[in-house]
Coordinates of N, CA and C in Angstrom, one line a residue:
M275 N 168.1 76.9 96.4 CA 169.5 76.9 96.8 C 169.7 77.8 98.0
F276 N 169.1 78.9 98.0 CA 169.3 79.9 99.1 C 168.0 80.0 99.9
S277 N 168.1 80.4 101.2 CA 167.0 80.8 102.1 C 166.7 82.2 101.9
K278 N 165.4 82.6 102.2 CA 165.0 84.0 102.0 C 165.7 84.9 103.1
V279 N 166.0 86.1 102.6 CA 166.7 87.1 103.5 C 165.6 88.0 104.1
S280 N 165.7 88.2 105.4 CA 164.8 89.1 106.0 C 165.5 90.1 106.9
G281 N 164.8 91.2 107.3 CA 165.4 92.2 108.1 C 165.5 93.5 107.4
P282 N 165.3 94.6 108.1 CA 165.2 95.9 107.4 C 166.5 96.6 107.0
V283 N 167.6 96.1 107.6 CA 168.9 96.9 107.5 C 169.8 96.2 106.6
R284 N 170.3 97.0 105.6 CA 171.4 96.6 104.7 C 171.2 95.2 104.1
L285 N 170.1 95.0 103.4 CA 169.9 93.8 102.8 C 170.9 93.4 101.7
A286 N 171.4 94.4 101.0 CA 172.5 94.1 100.0 C 173.7 93.5 100.7
D287 N 174.1 94.0 101.9 CA 175.2 93.4 102.6 C 174.9 92.0 102.9
R288 N 173.7 91.6 103.3 CA 173.4 90.3 103.7 C 173.4 89.3 102.5
V289 N 172.9 89.8 101.4 CA 172.9 89.1 100.1 C 174.3 88.9 99.7
A290 N 175.1 89.9 99.7 CA 176.5 89.8 99.3 C 177.3 88.8 100.2
A291 N 177.0 88.8 101.5 CA 177.6 87.9 102.4 C 177.3 86.4 102.1
I292 N 176.0 86.2 101.7 CA 175.5 84.9 101.4 C 176.2 84.4 100.2
L293 N 176.3 85.2 99.1 CA 176.9 84.8 97.9 C 178.4 84.6 98.1
S294 N 179.0 85.5 98.8 CA 180.5 85.3 99.1 C 180.8 84.0 99.8
E295 N 179.9 83.6 100.7 CA 180.1 82.4 101.4 C 180.0 81.2 100.5
E296 N 179.1 81.3 99.6 CA 178.9 80.2 98.6 C 180.2 80.1 97.7
I297 N 180.8 81.2 97.4 CA 182.1 81.2 96.6 C 183.2 80.7 97.5
E298 N 183.4 81.3 98.7 CA 184.6 80.9 99.5 C 184.5 79.5 99.9
S299 N 183.3 78.9 100.1 CA 183.2 77.5 100.5 C 183.4 76.6 99.4
G300 N 183.4 77.1 98.1 CA 183.6 76.2 97.0 C 182.3 75.7 96.4
R301 N 181.2 76.0 97.1 CA 179.9 75.5 96.5 C 179.6 76.2 95.2
L302 N 180.1 77.4 95.0 CA 180.2 78.1 93.7 C 181.7 78.1 93.4
A303 N 182.1 77.3 92.4 CA 183.5 77.2 92.2 C 183.9 78.1 91.0
E304 N 185.2 78.3 90.8 CA 185.8 79.1 89.8 C 185.1 78.7 88.4
G305 N 184.6 79.7 87.7 CA 184.0 79.5 86.4 C 182.5 79.2 86.5
D306 N 182.0 78.9 87.7 CA 180.6 78.7 87.8 C 179.8 79.9 87.5
K307 N 178.6 79.8 87.0 CA 177.7 80.9 86.8 C 176.8 81.1 87.9
L308 N 176.6 82.3 88.4 CA 175.7 82.6 89.4 C 174.3 82.4 88.9
P309 N 173.4 82.1 89.8 CA 172.0 82.1 89.4 C 171.6 83.4 88.8
T310 N 170.6 83.4 87.9 CA 170.2 84.7 87.3 C 169.6 85.6 88.3
E311 N 169.5 86.9 87.9 CA 168.9 87.9 88.8 C 167.5 87.5 89.2
V312 N 166.7 87.0 88.3 CA 165.3 86.6 88.6 C 165.3 85.4 89.6
E313 N 166.2 84.5 89.4 CA 166.3 83.4 90.3 C 166.7 83.8 91.7
L314 N 167.7 84.7 91.8 CA 168.1 85.2 93.1 C 167.0 86.0 93.8
V315 N 166.3 86.8 93.1 CA 165.2 87.5 93.6 C 164.1 86.5 94.2
K316 N 163.8 85.5 93.5 CA 162.9 84.5 94.0 C 163.4 83.7 95.2
Q317 N 164.6 83.3 95.1 CA 165.2 82.4 96.2 C 165.4 83.2 97.5
L318 N 165.9 84.4 97.4 CA 166.2 85.2 98.5 C 165.1 86.1 99.1
G319 N 164.1 86.3 98.2 CA 163.0 87.1 98.7 C 163.3 88.6 98.8
V320 N 164.2 89.1 97.9 CA 164.5 90.5 98.0 C 164.3 91.1 96.6
S321 N 164.4 92.4 96.5 CA 164.2 93.1 95.2 C 165.3 93.0 94.3
R322 N 165.1 93.3 93.0 CA 166.1 93.3 92.0 C 167.2 94.3 92.3
T323 N 166.8 95.5 92.9 CA 167.8 96.5 93.3 C 168.8 95.9 94.3
V324 N 168.3 95.2 95.3 CA 169.2 94.6 96.3 C 170.1 93.6 95.7
V325 N 169.6 92.8 94.8 CA 170.4 91.7 94.1 C 171.5 92.4 93.3
R326 N 171.1 93.4 92.5 CA 172.1 94.1 91.7 C 173.2 94.8 92.5
E327 N 172.8 95.4 93.7 CA 173.8 96.0 94.5 C 174.8 95.0 95.1
A328 N 174.2 93.8 95.5 CA 175.0 92.8 96.1 C 176.0 92.2 95.1
V329 N 175.5 92.0 93.9 CA 176.4 91.5 92.8 C 177.5 92.5 92.5
S330 N 177.1 93.8 92.5 CA 178.1 94.9 92.3 C 179.2 94.8 93.3
R331 N 178.8 94.5 94.5 CA 179.8 94.4 95.6 C 180.8 93.3 95.3
L332 N 180.2 92.2 94.9 CA 181.1 91.0 94.6 C 182.0 91.3 93.4
R333 N 181.5 92.0 92.5 CA 182.3 92.4 91.3 C 183.4 93.3 91.7
N334 N 183.1 94.3 92.6 CA 184.1 95.3 93.1 C 185.2 94.6 93.9
A335 N 184.8 93.5 94.6 CA 185.7 92.7 95.4 C 186.5 91.7 94.6
G336 N 186.2 91.6 93.3 CA 187.0 90.7 92.4 C 186.5 89.3 92.5
L337 N 185.3 89.0 93.1 CA 184.9 87.7 93.2 C 184.2 87.1 92.0
V338 N 183.5 88.1 91.3 CA 182.8 87.6 90.1 C 183.0 88.6 88.9
E339 N 182.7 88.2 87.7 CA 182.8 89.1 86.6 C 181.6 88.9 85.7
P340 N 181.0 89.9 85.2 CA 179.9 89.8 84.2 C 180.4 89.5 82.8
R341 N 179.8 88.7 82.1 CA 180.1 88.4 80.7 C 178.9 88.7 79.8
Q342 N 179.2 89.6 78.9 CA 178.1 90.1 78.0 C 177.2 89.0 77.4
G343 N 175.9 89.0 77.7 CA 175.0 88.1 77.2 C 175.1 86.7 77.8
L344 N 176.0 86.4 78.7 CA 176.1 85.1 79.3 C 175.7 85.0 80.7
G345 N 176.0 86.1 81.5 CA 175.7 86.0 82.9 C 176.9 86.5 83.7
V346 N 176.8 86.2 85.0 CA 177.9 86.5 86.0 C 178.6 85.3 86.4
F347 N 179.9 85.3 86.4 CA 180.7 84.1 86.7 C 181.7 84.3 87.8
V348 N 182.0 83.2 88.5 CA 183.0 83.3 89.6 C 184.4 83.4 89.0
M349 N 185.2 84.3 89.5 CA 186.5 84.5 89.0 C 187.5 83.6 89.7
P350 N 188.7 83.3 89.1 CA 189.7 82.6 89.8 C 190.2 83.3 91.0
R351 N 190.5 82.6 92.1 CA 190.9 83.2 93.3 C 192.2 84.0 93.2
R352 N 193.1 83.6 92.3 CA 194.4 84.2 92.2 C 194.3 85.7 91.7
T353 N 193.1 86.0 91.1 CA 193.0 87.3 90.5 C 192.2 88.3 91.4
R354 N 191.8 87.8 92.6 CA 190.9 88.6 93.4 C 191.7 89.6 94.2
P355 N 191.4 90.9 94.2 CA 192.0 91.9 95.0 C 191.5 91.9 96.4
L356 N 192.1 92.7 97.3 CA 191.7 92.9 98.6 C 190.2 93.2 98.7
D357 N 189.4 92.5 99.5 CA 188.0 92.8 99.7 C 187.8 93.7 100.9
L358 N 187.7 95.0 100.6 CA 187.6 96.0 101.7 C 186.3 95.8 102.5
E359 N 185.3 95.5 101.8 CA 184.0 95.3 102.5 C 184.1 94.2 103.5
A360 N 184.8 93.1 103.2 CA 184.9 92.0 104.1 C 185.9 92.3 105.2
E361 N 186.9 93.1 105.0 CA 187.9 93.4 105.9 C 187.5 94.4 107.0
T362 N 186.6 95.3 106.7 CA 186.2 96.3 107.6 C 185.2 95.8 108.6
A363 N 185.0 96.6 109.7 CA 184.2 96.1 110.8 C 182.7 96.0 110.4
E364 N 182.0 95.2 111.2 CA 180.6 95.0 110.9 C 179.7 96.2 111.2
D365 N 179.9 96.8 112.3 CA 179.0 97.9 112.6 C 179.4 99.2 112.0
T366 N 178.5 100.1 111.6 CA 178.8 101.3 110.9 C 179.7 102.2 111.7
K367 N 179.5 102.3 113.0 CA 180.3 103.3 113.7 C 181.8 102.9 113.7
S368 N 182.1 101.6 113.9 CA 183.5 101.1 113.9 C 184.1 101.3 112.4
K369 N 183.2 100.9 111.5 CA 183.7 101.0 110.1 C 184.1 102.4 109.7
V370 N 183.3 103.4 110.0 CA 183.5 104.7 109.6 C 184.8 105.2 110.3
R371 N 184.9 104.9 111.6 CA 186.2 105.3 112.3 C 187.4 104.7 111.7
Q372 N 187.3 103.5 111.2 CA 188.5 102.9 110.5 C 188.8 103.6 109.2
I373 N 187.7 104.0 108.5 CA 187.9 104.7 107.2 C 188.6 106.0 107.5
V374 N 188.2 106.7 108.5 CA 188.8 108.0 108.8 C 190.3 107.8 109.1
E375 N 190.6 106.7 109.9 CA 192.0 106.4 110.2 C 192.8 106.1 109.0
V376 N 192.2 105.5 108.0 CA 193.0 105.1 106.7 C 193.1 106.4 105.9
R377 N 192.1 107.3 105.9 CA 192.2 108.5 105.1 C 193.3 109.4 105.6
R378 N 193.5 109.4 106.9 CA 194.4 110.4 107.5 C 195.8 110.5 106.9
P379 N 196.5 109.4 106.9 CA 197.9 109.4 106.3 C 197.9 109.7 104.8
I380 N 196.9 109.1 104.1 CA 196.9 109.2 102.6 C 196.6 110.6 102.2
E381 N 195.5 111.2 102.8 CA 195.1 112.5 102.4 C 196.0 113.6 103.0
G382 N 196.7 113.3 104.1 CA 197.7 114.3 104.6 C 198.8 114.4 103.6
E383 N 199.3 113.3 103.2 CA 200.4 113.3 102.2 C 200.0 113.9 100.9
A384 N 198.8 113.6 100.5 CA 198.3 114.1 99.2 C 198.3 115.6 99.2
A385 N 197.8 116.2 100.4 CA 197.8 117.7 100.5 C 199.2 118.2 100.5
Y386 N 200.1 117.5 101.1 CA 201.5 118.0 101.2 C 202.1 118.0 99.7
L387 N 201.9 116.9 99.0 CA 202.4 116.9 97.6 C 201.7 117.9 96.7
A388 N 200.4 118.0 96.9 CA 199.7 119.0 96.1 C 200.2 120.4 96.2
A389 N 200.6 120.7 97.4 CA 201.2 122.1 97.7 C 202.5 122.3 96.9
T390 N 203.2 121.3 96.6 CA 204.4 121.4 95.8 C 204.3 121.2 94.3
R391 N 203.1 120.6 93.9 CA 203.1 120.2 92.5 C 201.8 120.7 91.8
A392 N 200.8 121.2 92.5 CA 199.6 121.6 91.8 C 199.8 122.7 90.7
T393 N 199.2 122.5 89.6 CA 199.2 123.4 88.5 C 198.1 124.4 88.7
P394 N 198.1 125.5 87.9 CA 196.9 126.5 88.0 C 195.6 125.8 87.7
A395 N 195.6 124.8 86.7 CA 194.4 124.1 86.4 C 193.9 123.2 87.6
N396 N 194.9 122.6 88.3 CA 194.6 121.8 89.5 C 193.9 122.7 90.5
L397 N 194.5 123.9 90.8 CA 193.9 124.8 91.8 C 192.5 125.2 91.4
A398 N 192.3 125.5 90.1 CA 191.0 125.9 89.7 C 190.0 124.8 89.9
R399 N 190.4 123.5 89.7 CA 189.4 122.4 90.0 C 189.1 122.3 91.4
M400 N 190.1 122.5 92.3 CA 189.8 122.5 93.8 C 188.9 123.6 94.2
R401 N 189.1 124.8 93.7 CA 188.1 125.9 94.0 C 186.7 125.6 93.5
Q402 N 186.6 125.0 92.3 CA 185.3 124.7 91.7 C 184.6 123.6 92.6
A403 N 185.4 122.7 93.1 CA 184.9 121.6 93.9 C 184.3 122.1 95.2
L404 N 185.0 123.1 95.8 CA 184.5 123.7 97.0 C 183.2 124.5 96.8
E405 N 183.2 125.2 95.7 CA 182.0 126.0 95.3 C 180.8 125.0 95.1
A406 N 181.1 123.9 94.5 CA 180.1 122.9 94.2 C 179.5 122.3 95.5
I407 N 180.3 122.1 96.5 CA 179.8 121.7 97.8 C 178.8 122.7 98.4
D408 N 179.2 123.9 98.4 CA 178.3 125.0 98.9 C 177.0 125.0 98.1
T409 N 177.1 124.9 96.8 CA 175.9 124.9 96.0 C 175.0 123.7 96.3
A410 N 175.6 122.5 96.5 CA 174.8 121.3 96.7 C 174.1 121.4 98.1
V411 N 174.8 121.9 99.1 CA 174.3 122.0 100.4 C 173.1 123.1 100.5
A412 N 173.3 124.2 99.8 CA 172.3 125.2 99.7 C 171.0 124.7 99.0
A413 N 171.2 123.7 98.1 CA 170.1 123.1 97.4 C 169.4 122.0 98.2
G414 N 169.9 121.7 99.4 CA 169.4 120.7 100.2 C 170.0 119.3 100.0
G415 N 171.1 119.2 99.3 CA 171.8 118.0 99.1 C 172.8 117.7 100.2
D416 N 173.4 116.5 100.1 CA 174.3 116.1 101.2 C 175.8 116.5 100.8
G417 N 176.0 116.8 99.6 CA 177.4 117.2 99.2 C 178.4 116.1 99.1
V418 N 178.0 114.9 99.1 CA 178.9 113.7 99.2 C 179.8 113.7 97.9
D419 N 179.1 113.7 96.7 CA 179.8 113.7 95.5 C 180.8 114.8 95.3
E420 N 180.3 116.0 95.7 CA 181.2 117.2 95.6 C 182.3 117.1 96.6
D421 N 182.1 116.6 97.8 CA 183.1 116.4 98.8 C 184.2 115.5 98.2
L422 N 183.8 114.4 97.7 CA 184.7 113.4 97.1 C 185.5 114.1 95.9
A423 N 184.8 114.9 95.1 CA 185.4 115.6 94.0 C 186.6 116.5 94.5
F424 N 186.4 117.2 95.6 CA 187.4 118.0 96.2 C 188.6 117.2 96.6
H425 N 188.4 116.1 97.3 CA 189.5 115.3 97.7 C 190.2 114.6 96.5
R426 N 189.4 114.3 95.5 CA 190.0 113.7 94.3 C 190.9 114.7 93.6
S427 N 190.4 116.0 93.6 CA 191.2 117.0 92.9 C 192.5 117.3 93.6
V428 N 192.5 117.1 94.9 CA 193.8 117.2 95.7 C 194.7 116.1 95.3
A429 N 194.2 114.9 95.2 CA 195.0 113.7 94.9 C 195.5 113.8 93.5
E430 N 194.7 114.3 92.5 CA 195.1 114.5 91.2 C 196.3 115.5 91.1
S431 N 196.3 116.4 91.9 CA 197.3 117.5 91.9 C 198.7 117.0 92.3
T432 N 198.7 115.8 92.9 CA 200.0 115.3 93.4 C 200.8 114.8 92.2
G433 N 200.1 114.4 91.1 CA 200.8 113.8 89.9 C 201.3 112.4 90.2
N434 N 200.8 111.9 91.3 CA 201.2 110.5 91.7 C 200.0 109.5 91.3
A435 N 200.2 108.8 90.2 CA 199.2 107.9 89.7 C 198.9 106.8 90.7
V436 N 199.9 106.3 91.4 CA 199.6 105.3 92.4 C 198.7 105.7 93.5
M437 N 199.0 107.0 94.0 CA 198.1 107.5 95.1 C 196.7 107.7 94.6
L438 N 196.5 108.2 93.4 CA 195.2 108.4 92.9 C 194.5 107.1 92.7
S439 N 195.2 106.1 92.2 CA 194.6 104.8 92.0 C 194.2 104.1 93.3
T440 N 195.0 104.4 94.3 CA 194.7 103.8 95.6 C 193.4 104.4 96.2
L441 N 193.3 105.7 96.0 CA 192.0 106.4 96.5 C 190.9 105.9 95.7
R442 N 191.1 105.7 94.4 CA 190.0 105.2 93.6 C 189.6 103.7 94.0
Y443 N 190.6 103.0 94.3 CA 190.4 101.6 94.8 C 189.6 101.6 96.1
L444 N 189.9 102.6 96.9 CA 189.2 102.7 98.2 C 187.8 103.3 98.0
G445 N 187.5 103.7 96.8 CA 186.4 104.5 96.5 C 185.1 104.1 97.2
E446 N 184.6 102.9 97.0 CA 183.3 102.5 97.5 C 183.3 102.6 99.1
V447 N 184.4 102.3 99.8 CA 184.3 102.4 101.2 C 184.4 103.9 101.6
L448 N 185.3 104.6 101.0 CA 185.5 106.0 101.3 C 184.1 106.8 101.1
R449 N 183.4 106.5 100.0 CA 182.2 107.1 99.8 C 181.2 106.9 100.9
G450 N 181.1 105.7 101.3 CA 180.2 105.3 102.4 C 180.5 106.1 103.7
G451 N 181.8 106.1 104.0 CA 182.3 106.8 105.2 C 182.0 108.3 105.1
I452 N 182.3 108.9 103.9 CA 182.0 110.4 103.8 C 180.5 110.6 103.8
R453 N 179.7 109.8 103.3 CA 178.3 110.0 103.4 C 177.8 110.0 104.8
V454 N 178.3 109.1 105.6 CA 177.9 109.1 107.1 C 178.4 110.3 107.8
T455 N 179.7 110.7 107.5 CA 180.2 111.9 108.2 C 179.4 113.1 107.8
R456 N 179.1 113.2 106.5 CA 178.4 114.4 106.1 C 176.9 114.4 106.7
A457 N 176.3 113.2 106.8 CA 175.0 113.2 107.4 C 175.1 113.6 108.8
N458 N 176.1 113.3 109.5 CA 176.3 113.7 110.9 C 176.5 115.2 111.0
E459 N 177.3 115.8 110.1 CA 177.6 117.2 110.1 C 176.4 118.0 109.7
A460 N 175.5 117.5 108.8 CA 174.4 118.2 108.4 C 173.4 118.4 109.5
R461 N 173.5 117.7 110.6 CA 172.6 117.9 111.7 C 172.8 119.2 112.4
R462 N 173.9 119.8 112.2 CA 174.2 121.1 112.9 C 174.9 122.1 112.0
G463 N 174.4 123.3 112.1 CA 175.0 124.3 111.2 C 176.4 124.6 111.5
D464 N 176.8 124.5 112.8 CA 178.2 124.8 113.2 C 179.1 123.7 112.7
F465 N 178.6 122.5 112.6 CA 179.4 121.4 112.0 C 179.7 121.7 110.5
L466 N 178.6 122.1 109.8 CA 178.8 122.3 108.3 C 179.8 123.5 108.1
E467 N 179.6 124.5 108.9 CA 180.5 125.7 108.7 C 182.0 125.3 109.1
A468 N 182.1 124.4 110.1 CA 183.5 124.0 110.5 C 184.1 123.2 109.3
V469 N 183.4 122.3 108.7 CA 183.9 121.5 107.6 C 184.2 122.4 106.4
R470 N 183.4 123.4 106.2 CA 183.7 124.4 105.1 C 185.0 125.1 105.4
Q471 N 185.2 125.6 106.6 CA 186.4 126.3 106.9 C 187.6 125.4 106.8
E472 N 187.5 124.1 107.2 CA 188.6 123.2 107.1 C 189.0 122.9 105.7
H473 N 188.0 122.7 104.8 CA 188.3 122.5 103.4 C 189.0 123.7 102.8
H474 N 188.5 124.9 103.2 CA 189.2 126.1 102.6 C 190.6 126.3 103.2
A475 N 190.8 125.8 104.4 CA 192.2 125.9 105.0 C 193.1 125.0 104.2
I476 N 192.7 123.9 103.8 CA 193.5 123.0 103.0 C 193.9 123.6 101.7
L477 N 192.8 124.2 101.0 CA 193.1 124.8 99.7 C 194.0 126.0 99.9
A478 N 193.8 126.8 100.9 CA 194.6 128.0 101.1 C 196.1 127.7 101.3
A479 N 196.3 126.6 102.0 CA 197.7 126.2 102.2 C 198.3 125.7 100.9
I480 N 197.5 124.9 100.1 CA 198.0 124.4 98.9 C 198.3 125.6 97.9
E481 N 197.4 126.6 97.9 CA 197.6 127.7 97.0 C 198.9 128.5 97.4
A482 N 199.1 128.5 98.7 CA 200.3 129.3 99.3 C 201.6 128.5 99.1
R483 N 201.5 127.3 98.6 CA 202.6 126.4 98.4 C 203.3 126.1 99.7
D484 N 202.5 126.0 100.8 CA 203.0 125.7 102.1 C 202.7 124.2 102.4
A485 N 203.6 123.3 102.0 CA 203.3 121.9 102.1 C 203.0 121.4 103.5
E486 N 203.8 121.9 104.5 CA 203.6 121.4 105.9 C 202.2 121.9 106.4
A487 N 201.9 123.1 106.1 CA 200.6 123.7 106.5 C 199.4 122.9 105.8
A488 N 199.6 122.5 104.5 CA 198.6 121.8 103.8 C 198.4 120.4 104.5
R489 N 199.5 119.7 104.8 CA 199.4 118.4 105.5 C 198.7 118.6 106.8
D490 N 199.1 119.6 107.6 CA 198.5 119.8 108.9 C 197.0 120.1 108.8
A491 N 196.6 120.9 107.8 CA 195.2 121.2 107.6 C 194.4 120.0 107.2
A492 N 195.0 119.1 106.4 CA 194.2 117.9 106.0 C 194.1 117.0 107.2
L493 N 195.2 116.8 108.0 CA 195.1 116.0 109.2 C 194.2 116.6 110.2
L494 N 194.2 117.9 110.4 CA 193.2 118.5 111.4 C 191.8 118.3 110.9
H495 N 191.5 118.4 109.7 CA 190.2 118.2 109.1 C 189.7 116.8 109.5
L496 N 190.5 115.8 109.3 CA 190.1 114.4 109.6 C 190.1 114.1 111.1
R497 N 190.9 114.7 111.9 CA 190.8 114.6 113.3 C 189.5 115.2 113.8
H498 N 189.1 116.3 113.3 CA 187.8 117.0 113.7 C 186.7 116.1 113.2
A499 N 186.8 115.5 112.0 CA 185.7 114.7 111.5 C 185.5 113.5 112.5
A500 N 186.6 112.9 112.9 CA 186.5 111.8 113.9 C 185.9 112.3 115.2
S501 N 186.2 113.5 115.6 CA 185.7 114.0 116.9 C 184.2 114.3 116.7
R502 N 183.8 114.8 115.6 CA 182.3 115.1 115.4 C 181.6 113.8 115.4
L503 N 182.1 112.7 114.8 CA 181.5 111.4 114.8 C 181.4 110.8 116.2
Q504 N 182.4 111.0 117.0 CA 182.5 110.5 118.3 C 181.3 111.1 119.2
D505 N 181.0 112.4 118.9 CA 180.0 113.1 119.6 C 178.6 112.7 119.2
A506 N 178.4 112.0 118.1 CA 177.1 111.6 117.6 C 176.4 110.6 118.5
D507 N 175.1 110.8 118.7 CA 174.4 109.9 119.7 C 174.0 108.6 119.0
E508 N 173.5 107.6 119.8 CA 173.2 106.3 119.2 C 172.0 106.4 118.2
G509 N 171.1 107.4 118.4 CA 170.1 107.5 117.4 C 170.6 107.8 116.0
F510 N 171.6 108.6 116.0 CA 172.2 108.9 114.7 C 172.8 107.6 114.0
W511 N 173.5 106.8 114.8 CA 174.1 105.6 114.3 C 173.1 104.6 113.9
T512 N 172.0 104.6 114.5 CA 170.9 103.7 114.1 C 170.4 104.1 112.7
E513 N 170.3 105.4 112.5 CA 169.8 106.0 111.2 C 170.9 105.7 110.2
A514 N 172.2 105.8 110.6 CA 173.3 105.6 109.6 C 173.3 104.3 109.0
E515 N 172.9 103.3 109.8 CA 172.8 101.9 109.3 C 172.0 101.8 108.0
N516 N 171.1 102.7 107.8 CA 170.1 102.6 106.7 C 170.6 103.5 105.5
L517 N 171.7 104.2 105.6 CA 172.2 105.0 104.5 C 172.7 104.1 103.4
E518 N 172.2 104.4 102.2 CA 172.6 103.6 101.0 C 174.0 104.1 100.5
V519 N 174.8 103.1 100.0 CA 176.1 103.4 99.5 C 176.1 103.0 98.1
D520 N 176.4 104.0 97.2 CA 176.5 103.7 95.7 C 177.9 103.1 95.5
L521 N 178.0 101.8 95.3 CA 179.3 101.1 95.2 C 179.9 101.3 93.9
D522 N 179.2 101.8 92.9 CA 179.8 102.0 91.6 C 180.5 103.4 91.5
A523 N 180.4 104.2 92.5 CA 181.0 105.5 92.5 C 182.4 105.5 93.2
A524 N 183.3 106.2 92.6 CA 184.6 106.2 93.2 C 185.2 107.6 93.2
P525 N 186.0 108.0 94.2 CA 186.5 109.3 94.3 C 187.6 109.6 93.2

C-alpha cells in the first residue's frame, strides 16, 4: 500500500504526512482501520518507534483514535480539531519563530493575570519550577520539562481554565519550540544566565503583584528568545532538525 520512506531527518513527520494524505484523500475513509504497526513497519521501511510517533501525531491531530484490542481507526472529519503540525511552517527555523510569536500574547497575558490572582501555593510552585530548571541544567539536562512546568505554573495561577486548556492544546508544538530554543541557549553560558534572569524577573513581578511589570517581563523574555534564535547559525538549525519531540507531553 505504501512506498518505503527514506532520509535521515524527521522520519516520523514523513510517515505522519503519508498517513494524513491517505486520510485526507479518502483512500482511508471514516471508520477505516489503519494497517497494523507491523504492517506499517514493513511497508514503509521504518522502525516501530517512528510508526508509533507518527500515529501519535495523527491521534493528537484528531485524525485517528485507538480502540482497545481492535486497532487504530479514522475519525469522522467533523470531530477533528485544528492540526497545528499541518498548519505550521515546514522548516524548523520558521516553525519555531511562529511558535514564539504565538506564545507572546498568551504568556504575556498569563503573567499579567497571575500577578493579580496567584495564591501562595501557586507562587511556591513557580519557585519550585525555577529551582528545578537550575537542577536539571546543573545535571547536564536541557531543562525543557522544567521550563514547561514553570510556564504551566504561571498559566495555572491565572485561574483561567480556557487559557490553561489552550496552552495544553498547544503542548506538542510548544514543547518542540522550547526544546529548540533551550538547545540554542545551552550553547552559551551567557544565554543560559540571561534566560535564568528573565524567568526570575517574571516571578519577581508576579510576587510583587505588579501585573504590568509581569506582562512586560514575559514579553521581554520571548522577544529575547526570538533574538537569540535569530543569531543562531545555519549549523545549529541543521542540528535542530534532528531534535526529537515528545508529542505526548504537554505543558
